[in-house]
Short mmCIF file of C-alpha atoms and ligand atoms in Angstrom, two decimals:
data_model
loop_
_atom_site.label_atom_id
_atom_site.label_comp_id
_atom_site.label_asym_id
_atom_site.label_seq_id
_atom_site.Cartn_x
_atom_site.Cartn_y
_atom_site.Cartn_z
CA UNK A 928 23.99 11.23 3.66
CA UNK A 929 20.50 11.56 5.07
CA UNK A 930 18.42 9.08 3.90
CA UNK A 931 16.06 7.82 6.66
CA UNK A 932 12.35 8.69 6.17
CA UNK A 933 11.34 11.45 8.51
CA UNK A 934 7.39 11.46 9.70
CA UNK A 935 4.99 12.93 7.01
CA UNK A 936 4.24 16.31 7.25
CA UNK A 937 3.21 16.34 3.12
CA UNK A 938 -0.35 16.36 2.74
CA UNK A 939 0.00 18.42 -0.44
CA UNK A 940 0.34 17.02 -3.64
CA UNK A 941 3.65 15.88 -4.99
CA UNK A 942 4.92 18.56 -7.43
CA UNK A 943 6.97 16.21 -9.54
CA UNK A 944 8.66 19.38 -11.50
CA UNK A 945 10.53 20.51 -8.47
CA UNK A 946 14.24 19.64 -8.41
CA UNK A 947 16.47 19.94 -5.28
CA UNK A 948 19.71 20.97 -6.60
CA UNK A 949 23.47 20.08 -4.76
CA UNK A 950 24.06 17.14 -2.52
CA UNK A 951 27.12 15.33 -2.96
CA UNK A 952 28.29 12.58 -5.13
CA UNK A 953 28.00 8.74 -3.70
CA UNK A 954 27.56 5.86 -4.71
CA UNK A 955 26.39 4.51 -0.62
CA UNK A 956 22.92 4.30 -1.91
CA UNK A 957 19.79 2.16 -1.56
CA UNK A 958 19.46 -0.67 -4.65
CA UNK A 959 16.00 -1.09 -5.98
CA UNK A 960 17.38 -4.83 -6.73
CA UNK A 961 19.14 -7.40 -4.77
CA UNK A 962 20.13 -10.98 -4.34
CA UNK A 963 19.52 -12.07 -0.67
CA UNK A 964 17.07 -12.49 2.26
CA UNK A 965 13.76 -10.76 3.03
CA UNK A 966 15.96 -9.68 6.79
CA UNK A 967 18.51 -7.68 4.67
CA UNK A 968 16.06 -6.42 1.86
CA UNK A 969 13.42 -5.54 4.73
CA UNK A 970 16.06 -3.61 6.82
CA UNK A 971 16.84 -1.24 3.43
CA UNK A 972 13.23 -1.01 3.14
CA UNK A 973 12.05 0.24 6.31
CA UNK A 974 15.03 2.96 6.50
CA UNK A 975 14.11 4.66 3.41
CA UNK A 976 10.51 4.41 4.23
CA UNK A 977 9.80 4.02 7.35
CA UNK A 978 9.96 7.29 9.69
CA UNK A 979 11.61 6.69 13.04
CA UNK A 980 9.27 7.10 15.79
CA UNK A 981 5.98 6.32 13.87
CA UNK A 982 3.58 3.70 14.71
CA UNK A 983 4.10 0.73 12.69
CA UNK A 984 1.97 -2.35 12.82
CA UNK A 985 3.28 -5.38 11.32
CA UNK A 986 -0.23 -7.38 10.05
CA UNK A 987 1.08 -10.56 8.87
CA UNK A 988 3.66 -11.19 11.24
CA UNK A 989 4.67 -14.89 10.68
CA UNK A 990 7.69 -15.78 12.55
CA UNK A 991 9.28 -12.01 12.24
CA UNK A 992 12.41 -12.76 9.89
CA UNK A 993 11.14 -8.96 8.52
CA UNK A 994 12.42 -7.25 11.94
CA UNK A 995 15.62 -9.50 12.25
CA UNK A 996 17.99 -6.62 11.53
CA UNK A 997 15.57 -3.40 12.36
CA UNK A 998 17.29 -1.76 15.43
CA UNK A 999 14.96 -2.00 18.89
CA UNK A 1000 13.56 1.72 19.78
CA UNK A 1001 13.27 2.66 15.78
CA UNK A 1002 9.54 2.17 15.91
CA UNK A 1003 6.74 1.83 17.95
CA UNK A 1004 5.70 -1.97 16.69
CA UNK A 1005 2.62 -3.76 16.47
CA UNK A 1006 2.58 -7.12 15.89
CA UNK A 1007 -0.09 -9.21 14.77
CA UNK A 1008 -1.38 -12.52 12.31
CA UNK A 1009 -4.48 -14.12 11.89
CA UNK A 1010 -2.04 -17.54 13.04
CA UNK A 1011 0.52 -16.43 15.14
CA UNK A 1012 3.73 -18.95 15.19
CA UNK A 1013 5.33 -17.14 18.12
CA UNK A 1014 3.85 -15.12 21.17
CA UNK A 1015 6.92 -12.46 21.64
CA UNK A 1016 9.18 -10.79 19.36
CA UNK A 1017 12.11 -11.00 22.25
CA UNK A 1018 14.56 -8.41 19.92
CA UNK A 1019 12.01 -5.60 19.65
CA UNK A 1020 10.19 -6.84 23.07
CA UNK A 1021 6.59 -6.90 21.35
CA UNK A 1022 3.85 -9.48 22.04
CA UNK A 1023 2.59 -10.78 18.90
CA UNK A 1024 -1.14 -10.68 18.53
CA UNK A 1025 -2.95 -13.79 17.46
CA UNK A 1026 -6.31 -14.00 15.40
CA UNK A 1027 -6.00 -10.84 14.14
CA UNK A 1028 -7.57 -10.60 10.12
CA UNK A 1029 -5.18 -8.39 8.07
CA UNK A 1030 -8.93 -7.50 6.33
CA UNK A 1031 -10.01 -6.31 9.51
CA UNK A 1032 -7.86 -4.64 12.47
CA UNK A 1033 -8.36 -3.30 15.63
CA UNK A 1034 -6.65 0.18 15.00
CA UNK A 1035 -8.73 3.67 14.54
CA UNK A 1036 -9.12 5.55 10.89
CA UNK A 1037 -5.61 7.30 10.42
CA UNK A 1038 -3.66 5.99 12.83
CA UNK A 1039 -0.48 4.28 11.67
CA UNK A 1040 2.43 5.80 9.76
CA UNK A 1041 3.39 2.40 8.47
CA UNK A 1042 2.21 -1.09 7.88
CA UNK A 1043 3.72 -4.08 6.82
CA UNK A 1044 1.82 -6.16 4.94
CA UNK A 1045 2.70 -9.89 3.58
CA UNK A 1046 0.16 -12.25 2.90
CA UNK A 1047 0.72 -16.10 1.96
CA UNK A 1048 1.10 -15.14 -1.87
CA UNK A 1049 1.06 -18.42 -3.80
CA UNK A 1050 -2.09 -19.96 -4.70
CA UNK A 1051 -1.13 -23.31 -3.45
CA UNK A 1052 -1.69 -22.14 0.05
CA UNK A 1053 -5.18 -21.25 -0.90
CA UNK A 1054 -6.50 -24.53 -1.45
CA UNK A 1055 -9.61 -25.82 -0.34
CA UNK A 1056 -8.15 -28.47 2.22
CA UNK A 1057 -5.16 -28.74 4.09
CA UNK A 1058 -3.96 -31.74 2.08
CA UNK A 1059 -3.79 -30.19 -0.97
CA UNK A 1060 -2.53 -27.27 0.54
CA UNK A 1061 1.16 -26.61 -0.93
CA UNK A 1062 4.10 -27.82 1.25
CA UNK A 1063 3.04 -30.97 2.41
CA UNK A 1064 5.15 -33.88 4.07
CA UNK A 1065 9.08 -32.38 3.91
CA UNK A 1066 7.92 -28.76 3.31
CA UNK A 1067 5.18 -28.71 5.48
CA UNK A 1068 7.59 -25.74 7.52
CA UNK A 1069 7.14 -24.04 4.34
CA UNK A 1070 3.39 -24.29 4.67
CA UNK A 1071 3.77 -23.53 8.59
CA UNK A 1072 6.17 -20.04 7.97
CA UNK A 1073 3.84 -18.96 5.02
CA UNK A 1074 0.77 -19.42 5.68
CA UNK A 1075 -2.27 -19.90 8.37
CA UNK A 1076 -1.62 -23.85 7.56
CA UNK A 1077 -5.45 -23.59 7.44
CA UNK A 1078 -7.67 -25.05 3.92
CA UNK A 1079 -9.65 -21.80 2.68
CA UNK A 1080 -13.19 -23.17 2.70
CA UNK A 1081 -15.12 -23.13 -1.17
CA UNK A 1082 -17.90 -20.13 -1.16
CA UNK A 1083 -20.31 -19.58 -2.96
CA UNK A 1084 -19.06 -16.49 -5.27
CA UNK A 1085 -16.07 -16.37 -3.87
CA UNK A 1086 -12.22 -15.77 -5.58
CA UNK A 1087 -10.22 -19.49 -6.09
CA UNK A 1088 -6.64 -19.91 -6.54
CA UNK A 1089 -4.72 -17.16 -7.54
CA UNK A 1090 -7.64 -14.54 -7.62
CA UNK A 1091 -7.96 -15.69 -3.60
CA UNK A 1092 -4.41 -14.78 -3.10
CA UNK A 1093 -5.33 -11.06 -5.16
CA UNK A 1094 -8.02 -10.95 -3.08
CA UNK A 1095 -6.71 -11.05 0.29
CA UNK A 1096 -4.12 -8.59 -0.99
CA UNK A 1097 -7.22 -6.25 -2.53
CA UNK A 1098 -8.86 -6.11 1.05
CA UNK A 1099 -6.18 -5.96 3.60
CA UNK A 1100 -4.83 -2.92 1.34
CA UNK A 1101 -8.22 -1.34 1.68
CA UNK A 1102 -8.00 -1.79 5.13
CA UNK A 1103 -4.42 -0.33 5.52
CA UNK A 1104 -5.99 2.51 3.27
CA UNK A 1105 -8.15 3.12 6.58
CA UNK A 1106 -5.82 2.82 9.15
CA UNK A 1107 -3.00 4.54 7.63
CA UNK A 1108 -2.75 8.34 8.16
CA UNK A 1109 -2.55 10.48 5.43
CA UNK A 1110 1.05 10.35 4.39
CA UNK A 1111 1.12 6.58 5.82
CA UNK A 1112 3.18 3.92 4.45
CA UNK A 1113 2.23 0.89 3.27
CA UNK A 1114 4.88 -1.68 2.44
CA UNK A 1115 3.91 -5.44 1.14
CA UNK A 1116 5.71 -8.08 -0.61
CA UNK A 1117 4.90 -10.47 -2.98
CA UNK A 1118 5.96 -13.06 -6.10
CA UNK A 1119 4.53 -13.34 -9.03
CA UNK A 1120 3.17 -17.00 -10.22
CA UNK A 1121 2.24 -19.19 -13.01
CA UNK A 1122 -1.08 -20.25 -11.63
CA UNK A 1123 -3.13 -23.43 -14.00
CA UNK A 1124 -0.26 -22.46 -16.60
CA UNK A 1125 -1.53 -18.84 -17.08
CA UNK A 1126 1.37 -16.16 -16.05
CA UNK A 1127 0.03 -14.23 -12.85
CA UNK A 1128 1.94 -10.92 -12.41
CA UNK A 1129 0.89 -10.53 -8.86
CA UNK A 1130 3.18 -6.84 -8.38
CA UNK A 1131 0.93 -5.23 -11.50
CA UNK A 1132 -2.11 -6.71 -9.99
CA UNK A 1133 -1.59 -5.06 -6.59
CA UNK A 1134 -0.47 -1.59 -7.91
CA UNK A 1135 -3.70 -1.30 -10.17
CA UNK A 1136 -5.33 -2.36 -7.39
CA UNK A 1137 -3.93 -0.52 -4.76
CA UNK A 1138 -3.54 3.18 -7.14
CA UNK A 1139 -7.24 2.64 -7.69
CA UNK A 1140 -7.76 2.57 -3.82
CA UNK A 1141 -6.01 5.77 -4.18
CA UNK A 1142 -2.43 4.89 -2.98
CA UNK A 1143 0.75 6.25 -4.66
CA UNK A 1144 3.51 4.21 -5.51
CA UNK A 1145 6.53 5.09 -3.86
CA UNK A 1146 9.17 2.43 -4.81
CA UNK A 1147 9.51 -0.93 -5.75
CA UNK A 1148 12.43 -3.58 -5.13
CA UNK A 1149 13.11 -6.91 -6.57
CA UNK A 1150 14.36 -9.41 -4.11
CA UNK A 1151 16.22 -12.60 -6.40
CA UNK A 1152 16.74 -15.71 -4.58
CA UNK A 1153 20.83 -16.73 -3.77
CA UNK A 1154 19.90 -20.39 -4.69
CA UNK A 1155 18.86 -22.12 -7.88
CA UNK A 1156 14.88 -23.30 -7.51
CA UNK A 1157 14.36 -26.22 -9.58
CA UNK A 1158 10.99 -27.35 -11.00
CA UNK A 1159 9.57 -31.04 -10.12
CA UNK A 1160 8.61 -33.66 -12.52
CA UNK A 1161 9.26 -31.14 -15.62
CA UNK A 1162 8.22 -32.46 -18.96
CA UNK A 1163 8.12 -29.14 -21.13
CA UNK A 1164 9.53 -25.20 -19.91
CA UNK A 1165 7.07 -22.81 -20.74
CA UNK A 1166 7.48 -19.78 -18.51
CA UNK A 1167 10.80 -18.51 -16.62
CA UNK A 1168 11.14 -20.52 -13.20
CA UNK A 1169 10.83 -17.36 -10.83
CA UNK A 1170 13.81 -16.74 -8.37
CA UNK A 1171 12.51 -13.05 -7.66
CA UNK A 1172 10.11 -11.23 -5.65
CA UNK A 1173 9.30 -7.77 -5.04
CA UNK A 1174 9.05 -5.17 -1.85
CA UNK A 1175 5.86 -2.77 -2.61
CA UNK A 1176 5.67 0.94 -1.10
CA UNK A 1177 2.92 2.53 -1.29
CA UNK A 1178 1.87 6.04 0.27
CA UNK A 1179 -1.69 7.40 1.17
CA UNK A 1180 -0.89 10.49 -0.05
CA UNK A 1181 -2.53 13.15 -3.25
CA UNK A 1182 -0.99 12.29 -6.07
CA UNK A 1183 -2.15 13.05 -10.09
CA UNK A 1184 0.07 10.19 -12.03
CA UNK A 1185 -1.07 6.87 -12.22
CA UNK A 1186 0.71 3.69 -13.72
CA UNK A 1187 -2.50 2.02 -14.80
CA UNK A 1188 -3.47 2.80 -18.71
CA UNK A 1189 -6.62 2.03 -19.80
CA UNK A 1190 -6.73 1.56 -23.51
CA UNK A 1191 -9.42 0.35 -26.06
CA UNK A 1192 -8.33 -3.33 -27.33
CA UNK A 1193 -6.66 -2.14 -30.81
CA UNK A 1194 -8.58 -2.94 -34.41
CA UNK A 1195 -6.64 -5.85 -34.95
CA UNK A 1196 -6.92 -7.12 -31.54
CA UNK A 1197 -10.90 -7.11 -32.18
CA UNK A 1198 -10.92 -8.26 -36.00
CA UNK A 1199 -8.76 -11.35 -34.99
CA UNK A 1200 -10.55 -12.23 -32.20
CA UNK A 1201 -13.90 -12.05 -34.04
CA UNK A 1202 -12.28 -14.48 -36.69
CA UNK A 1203 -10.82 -16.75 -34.51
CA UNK A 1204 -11.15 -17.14 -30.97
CA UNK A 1205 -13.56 -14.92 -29.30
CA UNK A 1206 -11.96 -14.98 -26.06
CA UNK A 1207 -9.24 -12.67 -26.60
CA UNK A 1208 -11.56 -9.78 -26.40
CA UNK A 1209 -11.34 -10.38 -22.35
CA UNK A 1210 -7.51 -9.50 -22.72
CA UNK A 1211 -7.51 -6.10 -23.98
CA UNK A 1212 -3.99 -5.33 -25.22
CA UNK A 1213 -2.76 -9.04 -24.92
CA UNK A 1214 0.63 -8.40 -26.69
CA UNK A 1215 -1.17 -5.83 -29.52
CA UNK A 1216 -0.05 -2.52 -28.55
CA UNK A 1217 3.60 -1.08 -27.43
CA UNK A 1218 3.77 2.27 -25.64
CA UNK A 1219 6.15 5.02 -26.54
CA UNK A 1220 7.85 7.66 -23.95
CA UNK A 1221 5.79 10.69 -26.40
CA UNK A 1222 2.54 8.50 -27.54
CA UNK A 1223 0.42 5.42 -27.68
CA UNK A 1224 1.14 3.64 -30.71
CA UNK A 1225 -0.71 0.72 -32.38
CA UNK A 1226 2.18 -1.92 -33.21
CA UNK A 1227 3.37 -2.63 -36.55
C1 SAM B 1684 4.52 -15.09 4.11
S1 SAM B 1684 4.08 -15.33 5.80
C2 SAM B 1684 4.69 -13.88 6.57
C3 SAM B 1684 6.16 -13.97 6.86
C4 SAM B 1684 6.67 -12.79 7.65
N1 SAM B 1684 6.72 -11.58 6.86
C5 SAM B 1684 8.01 -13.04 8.29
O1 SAM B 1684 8.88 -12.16 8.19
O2 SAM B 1684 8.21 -14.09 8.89
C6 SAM B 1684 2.35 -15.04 5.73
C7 SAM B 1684 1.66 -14.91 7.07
O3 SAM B 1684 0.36 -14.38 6.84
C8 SAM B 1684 -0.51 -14.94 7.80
N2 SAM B 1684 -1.90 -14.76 7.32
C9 SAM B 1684 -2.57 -15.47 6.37
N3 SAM B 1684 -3.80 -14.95 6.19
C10 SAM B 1684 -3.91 -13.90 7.06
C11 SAM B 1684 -4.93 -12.96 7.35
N4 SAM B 1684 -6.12 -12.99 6.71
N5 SAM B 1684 -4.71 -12.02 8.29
C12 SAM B 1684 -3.52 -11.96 8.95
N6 SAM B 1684 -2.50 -12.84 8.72
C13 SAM B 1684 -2.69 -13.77 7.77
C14 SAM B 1684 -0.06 -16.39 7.92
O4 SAM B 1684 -0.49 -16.96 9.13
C15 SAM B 1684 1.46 -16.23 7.82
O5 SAM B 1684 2.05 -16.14 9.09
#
């Protein structure tokens, strides 16, 4: 079965009523789910959607465990981070570039056919100095493999926490949006978090985000953990421990769906906020409305 990603030649829109028919029975397909390791997930990945032969830049490189099991001579790599851990990716034979801002890279408009994008995505490595930066003393190579190890200094009007981690995610996708060529690939990954107890669903975030850049999105995969996280110093559960993350692909390409609906807060979202706590009115359909397959329906 064919299933490797060819270079783009569709600059049309996608016609989502027409339907190849034959093709054989199988069941040697790609998973959109998986437990294991970011190597093995990655590899799956880049087959389906990365097209042998394109240029493919690699922006947050860290120490490579994403190209461990992509064949040398698929792509032609670029390799770069803002804090580069090694020099050389010795299996692909690429230097890796250092001080090089996902936000802002030296490539021309339209010029990739794929970039790899994964950004430090917990909020803990956004702190505002290094001690309180997450993965200190035993997991400080934690902190070293995930992030720039570097404190994010406080601005002015600037995004803290988990909006900083959204943020960097907001305007290194704008920038792949630029360098990409039409029909370009964008793959990132991320986990969601619980972030000053308030449930952070970083995947949604990025593909309203990203779809209102204008991106379509192409697949998604979940990535769960093979061992059991635990929690320290726990005094009361209140959200699922996360053991998953997800694999984003996203293509600059026309498209007319969208996944992002846009709904007025229902009446009985707005009369109990007004009687009670006025607050609520900031989270439009905070657990008020359920969508149906045919319609929008206020719940019962
Ligand atoms: C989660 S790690 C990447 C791991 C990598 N995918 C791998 O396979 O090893 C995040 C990386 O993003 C880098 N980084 C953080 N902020 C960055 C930025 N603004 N521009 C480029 N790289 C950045 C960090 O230095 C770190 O190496």
């Amino acid at each position: 079965m064919n299933r490797q990603a060819t270079l783009f030649t569709i600059l049309e829109p996608i016609n989502l009523e027409k339907r190849v028919q034959g093709g054989e029975a199988t069941t040697d397909v790609i998973l959109s789910a998986a437990v294991g390791g970011n190597a093995e997930m990655f590899a799956e990945v880049a087959e389906l959607h990365l097209p042998i032969g394109g240029h493919v830049a690699d922006v947050t490189y860290g120490k490579g465990v994403f190209w461990q099991n992509i064949p040398k001579g698929h792509y032609s790599l670029q390799f770069s981070d803002i804090d580069a851990k090694v020099a050389r990716d010795f299996n692909h034979d690429v230097a890796v570039r250092n001080n090089i801002d996902c936000r802002q890279l030296p490539f021309e408009n339209s010029w990739l056919d794929g970039l790899v994008l994964d950004p430090p995505y917990m909020e803990g490595l956004f702190r505002r100095d290094t001690e309180h930066l997450a993965g200190s003393g035993t997991h400080s190579a934690f902190r070293d493999s995930y992030s720039s190890g570097q404190a994010t200094p406080a601005l002015e009007g600037e995004p803290k926490w988990h909006d900083a981690v959204t943020d960097l995610y907001i305007k290194a996708g704008r920038e792949a949006y630029r360098v990409l060529k039409p029909g370009g690939v964008l793959i990132t990954k991320c986990q969601d978090e619980v972030s000053a107890n308030q449930q952070r669903l970083t995947h949604v975030e990025i593909i309203s985000a990203y779809e209102s850049l204008g991106f379509y999105t192409k697949d998604l995969f979940v990535l769960v953990r093979p061992n059991r996280p635990g929690i320290s110093r726990l005094k009361t559960q209140i959200h699922a421990r996360k053991n998953h993350s997800h694999f984003l692909v996203f293509q600059k390409i026309k498209h007319k769906i969208s996944n992002i609906i846009h709904l007025e807060p229902s009446p009985l979202a707005i009369m109990e906020s007004s009687s009670t706590n006025k607050s609520l009115l900031k989270i439009p359909l905070a657990g008020f409305v359920t969508l149906t397959n045919e319609a929008i329906k206020p719940a019962c």
